[in-house]
GROMACS .gro file of C-alpha atoms in nm:
model
  196
    1UNK     CA    1  -0.098  -1.321  -0.468
    2UNK     CA    2  -0.320  -1.069  -0.287
    3UNK     CA    3  -0.268  -1.241   0.058
    4UNK     CA    4  -0.068  -0.962   0.237
    5UNK     CA    5  -0.193  -1.051   0.582
    6UNK     CA    6  -0.061  -1.407   0.548
    7UNK     CA    7   0.276  -1.280   0.429
    8UNK     CA    8   0.291  -1.024   0.706
    9UNK     CA    9   0.226  -1.302   0.966
   10UNK     CA   10   0.489  -1.517   0.800
   11UNK     CA   11   0.742  -1.234   0.810
   12UNK     CA   12   0.662  -1.174   1.183
   13UNK     CA   13   0.733  -1.547   1.245
   14UNK     CA   14   1.052  -1.537   1.073
   15UNK     CA   15   1.148  -1.235   1.262
   16UNK     CA   16   1.081  -1.413   1.590
   17UNK     CA   17   1.157  -1.260   1.914
   18UNK     CA   18   1.423  -1.020   1.794
   19UNK     CA   19   1.679  -1.269   1.685
   20UNK     CA   20   1.533  -1.390   1.367
   21UNK     CA   21   1.537  -1.269   1.004
   22UNK     CA   22   1.435  -0.919   0.929
   23UNK     CA   23   1.249  -0.850   0.608
   24UNK     CA   24   1.427  -0.656   0.327
   25UNK     CA   25   1.273  -0.380   0.139
   26UNK     CA   26   1.151  -0.610  -0.146
   27UNK     CA   27   0.942  -0.802   0.114
   28UNK     CA   28   0.800  -0.501   0.270
   29UNK     CA   29   0.718  -0.343  -0.076
   30UNK     CA   30   0.555  -0.663  -0.169
   31UNK     CA   31   0.338  -0.664   0.144
   32UNK     CA   32   0.262  -0.296   0.099
   33UNK     CA   33   0.155  -0.332  -0.269
   34UNK     CA   34  -0.063  -0.636  -0.161
   35UNK     CA   35  -0.245  -0.424   0.085
   36UNK     CA   36  -0.290  -0.152  -0.167
   37UNK     CA   37  -0.422  -0.377  -0.440
   38UNK     CA   38  -0.701  -0.493  -0.189
   39UNK     CA   39  -0.779  -0.122  -0.105
   40UNK     CA   40  -0.647  -0.169   0.247
   41UNK     CA   41  -0.475   0.172   0.248
   42UNK     CA   42  -0.444   0.204   0.628
   43UNK     CA   43  -0.237  -0.108   0.623
   44UNK     CA   44  -0.043   0.007   0.325
   45UNK     CA   45   0.044   0.338   0.520
   46UNK     CA   46   0.150   0.133   0.817
   47UNK     CA   47   0.397  -0.072   0.610
   48UNK     CA   48   0.534   0.243   0.460
   49UNK     CA   49   0.594   0.383   0.808
   50UNK     CA   50   0.761   0.058   0.905
   51UNK     CA   51   0.989   0.095   0.618
   52UNK     CA   52   1.084   0.444   0.704
   53UNK     CA   53   1.148   0.342   1.069
   54UNK     CA   54   1.358   0.050   0.939
   55UNK     CA   55   1.577   0.293   0.742
   56UNK     CA   56   1.461   0.167   0.392
   57UNK     CA   57   1.434   0.450   0.127
   58UNK     CA   58   1.099   0.539   0.001
   59UNK     CA   59   1.203   0.568  -0.364
   60UNK     CA   60   1.051   0.608  -0.706
   61UNK     CA   61   0.981   0.243  -0.731
   62UNK     CA   62   0.801   0.236  -0.395
   63UNK     CA   63   0.603   0.539  -0.465
   64UNK     CA   64   0.491   0.414  -0.805
   65UNK     CA   65   0.369   0.099  -0.642
   66UNK     CA   66   0.168   0.307  -0.398
   67UNK     CA   67   0.042   0.535  -0.682
   68UNK     CA   68  -0.050   0.221  -0.887
   69UNK     CA   69  -0.286   0.090  -0.610
   70UNK     CA   70  -0.445   0.427  -0.545
   71UNK     CA   71  -0.500   0.456  -0.926
   72UNK     CA   72  -0.664   0.112  -0.952
   73UNK     CA   73  -0.912   0.235  -0.677
   74UNK     CA   74  -0.973   0.577  -0.816
   75UNK     CA   75  -0.829   0.743  -0.508
   76UNK     CA   76  -0.745   1.072  -0.661
   77UNK     CA   77  -0.686   1.273  -0.354
   78UNK     CA   78  -0.452   1.001  -0.221
   79UNK     CA   79  -0.265   1.028  -0.556
   80UNK     CA   80  -0.234   1.409  -0.518
   81UNK     CA   81  -0.109   1.371  -0.165
   82UNK     CA   82   0.164   1.125  -0.270
   83UNK     CA   83   0.265   1.351  -0.558
   84UNK     CA   84   0.311   1.632  -0.331
   85UNK     CA   85   0.527   1.415  -0.110
   86UNK     CA   86   0.731   1.300  -0.408
   87UNK     CA   87   0.801   1.668  -0.493
   88UNK     CA   88   0.878   1.784  -0.144
   89UNK     CA   89   1.114   1.483  -0.089
   90UNK     CA   90   1.293   1.505  -0.409
   91UNK     CA   91   1.177   1.162  -0.528
   92UNK     CA   92   1.194   1.163  -0.911
   93UNK     CA   93   0.904   1.098  -1.136
   94UNK     CA   94   0.923   0.827  -1.400
   95UNK     CA   95   0.741   0.707  -1.708
   96UNK     CA   96   0.583   0.462  -1.464
   97UNK     CA   97   0.463   0.737  -1.244
   98UNK     CA   98   0.279   0.888  -1.542
   99UNK     CA   99   0.149   0.548  -1.648
  100UNK     CA  100   0.013   0.482  -1.311
  101UNK     CA  101  -0.169   0.810  -1.275
  102UNK     CA  102  -0.301   0.823  -1.628
  103UNK     CA  103  -0.466   0.491  -1.566
  104UNK     CA  104  -0.682   0.647  -1.306
  105UNK     CA  105  -0.815   0.917  -1.549
  106UNK     CA  106  -1.132   0.792  -1.723
  107UNK     CA  107  -1.194   1.108  -1.911
  108UNK     CA  108  -0.837   1.105  -2.070
  109UNK     CA  109  -0.894   0.738  -2.144
  110UNK     CA  110  -1.214   0.812  -2.333
  111UNK     CA  111  -1.049   1.085  -2.528
  112UNK     CA  112  -0.762   0.869  -2.621
  113UNK     CA  113  -1.026   0.613  -2.769
  114UNK     CA  114  -1.141   0.879  -3.011
  115UNK     CA  115  -0.823   1.056  -3.085
  116UNK     CA  116  -1.018   1.306  -3.290
  117UNK     CA  117  -1.066   1.618  -3.067
  118UNK     CA  118  -0.784   1.619  -2.830
  119UNK     CA  119  -0.701   1.946  -2.668
  120UNK     CA  120  -0.338   2.064  -2.767
  121UNK     CA  121  -0.304   2.297  -2.489
  122UNK     CA  122  -0.288   2.210  -2.101
  123UNK     CA  123  -0.534   2.481  -2.040
  124UNK     CA  124  -0.795   2.345  -2.288
  125UNK     CA  125  -0.750   1.998  -2.127
  126UNK     CA  126  -0.819   2.142  -1.779
  127UNK     CA  127  -1.145   2.272  -1.895
  128UNK     CA  128  -1.258   1.924  -2.001
  129UNK     CA  129  -1.166   1.748  -1.687
  130UNK     CA  130  -1.370   1.714  -1.376
  131UNK     CA  131  -1.341   1.638  -0.999
  132UNK     CA  132  -1.044   1.444  -0.866
  133UNK     CA  133  -0.924   1.380  -1.218
  134UNK     CA  134  -0.878   1.748  -1.287
  135UNK     CA  135  -0.678   1.782  -0.956
  136UNK     CA  136  -0.464   1.470  -1.021
  137UNK     CA  137  -0.376   1.591  -1.377
  138UNK     CA  138  -0.302   1.947  -1.269
  139UNK     CA  139  -0.068   1.831  -0.994
  140UNK     CA  140   0.109   1.579  -1.234
  141UNK     CA  141   0.151   1.854  -1.508
  142UNK     CA  142   0.271   2.109  -1.269
  143UNK     CA  143   0.568   1.871  -1.198
  144UNK     CA  144   0.732   1.902  -1.543
  145UNK     CA  145   1.040   1.711  -1.427
  146UNK     CA  146   0.962   1.417  -1.651
  147UNK     CA  147   1.066   1.624  -1.949
  148UNK     CA  148   1.438   1.591  -1.833
  149UNK     CA  149   1.401   1.226  -1.868
  150UNK     CA  150   1.229   1.193  -2.209
  151UNK     CA  151   1.334   1.504  -2.390
  152UNK     CA  152   1.637   1.589  -2.590
  153UNK     CA  153   1.689   1.949  -2.699
  154UNK     CA  154   2.017   2.071  -2.844
  155UNK     CA  155   2.127   2.278  -3.131
  156UNK     CA  156   2.089   1.990  -3.383
  157UNK     CA  157   1.769   1.824  -3.257
  158UNK     CA  158   1.467   1.833  -3.048
  159UNK     CA  159   1.314   1.477  -2.979
  160UNK     CA  160   1.093   1.317  -2.737
  161UNK     CA  161   1.123   0.955  -2.616
  162UNK     CA  162   0.797   0.792  -2.527
  163UNK     CA  163   0.918   0.439  -2.496
  164UNK     CA  164   0.725   0.259  -2.215
  165UNK     CA  165   0.451   0.524  -2.202
  166UNK     CA  166   0.081   0.430  -2.214
  167UNK     CA  167  -0.140   0.625  -2.448
  168UNK     CA  168  -0.266   0.858  -2.178
  169UNK     CA  169   0.090   0.912  -2.040
  170UNK     CA  170   0.217   0.989  -2.397
  171UNK     CA  171  -0.053   1.257  -2.439
  172UNK     CA  172   0.014   1.423  -2.107
  173UNK     CA  173   0.387   1.428  -2.185
  174UNK     CA  174   0.326   1.553  -2.539
  175UNK     CA  175   0.119   1.843  -2.384
  176UNK     CA  176   0.417   1.936  -2.156
  177UNK     CA  177   0.650   1.913  -2.458
  178UNK     CA  178   0.435   2.141  -2.670
  179UNK     CA  179   0.423   2.385  -2.378
  180UNK     CA  180   0.808   2.376  -2.349
  181UNK     CA  181   0.851   2.420  -2.708
  182UNK     CA  182   0.640   2.731  -2.711
  183UNK     CA  183   0.822   2.862  -2.410
  184UNK     CA  184   1.168   2.828  -2.583
  185UNK     CA  185   1.034   2.980  -2.900
  186UNK     CA  186   0.911   3.285  -2.709
  187UNK     CA  187   1.248   3.310  -2.548
  188UNK     CA  188   1.435   3.294  -2.880
  189UNK     CA  189   1.196   3.565  -3.028
  190UNK     CA  190   1.246   3.784  -2.730
  191UNK     CA  191   1.625   3.758  -2.752
  192UNK     CA  192   1.602   3.850  -3.126
  193UNK     CA  193   1.384   4.160  -3.051
  194UNK     CA  194   1.643   4.274  -2.783
  195UNK     CA  195   1.925   4.227  -3.032
  196UNK     CA  196   1.767   4.495  -3.268
   0.00000   0.00000   0.00000
């Protein structure tokens, strides 16, 4: 309800002088998300630190909530920082991660509205992006781990599951998929050449 300060005070009242009710991860995530929605990022980080001290896991859901708030406010460098934290901590990326980040990309959003002249190579897209958006997309696409979740590739089929993806996310994942298809094709061609 965008009233995280009141909720924080209520939680502190419930906690009392050490003998009361301690908040669970759900309550802390809700407070954190409320601060983020209002752009109170220092308070958001304070709650994240409190969660860590309390032994709560900073998981994919939590980081997606943080990314969503940074995305809403166009805080590209904060998004990049959190993506790097996710990678170094082994926190998995999800479709929601891609959705949250693609929502912060106005150039990609405008390109999706036209759908006529979309770059089909990551390198071509990078040329058209600017500033923080370019840095965010590069960091996201360098983390190709989403393909493990959405791609099936075996001897009988190759398919991509884009259920739950926003249009911008679908586009970015398709670029990764095309890149992976080209990589695998080159690998097969090299193997054929070495067999001769």
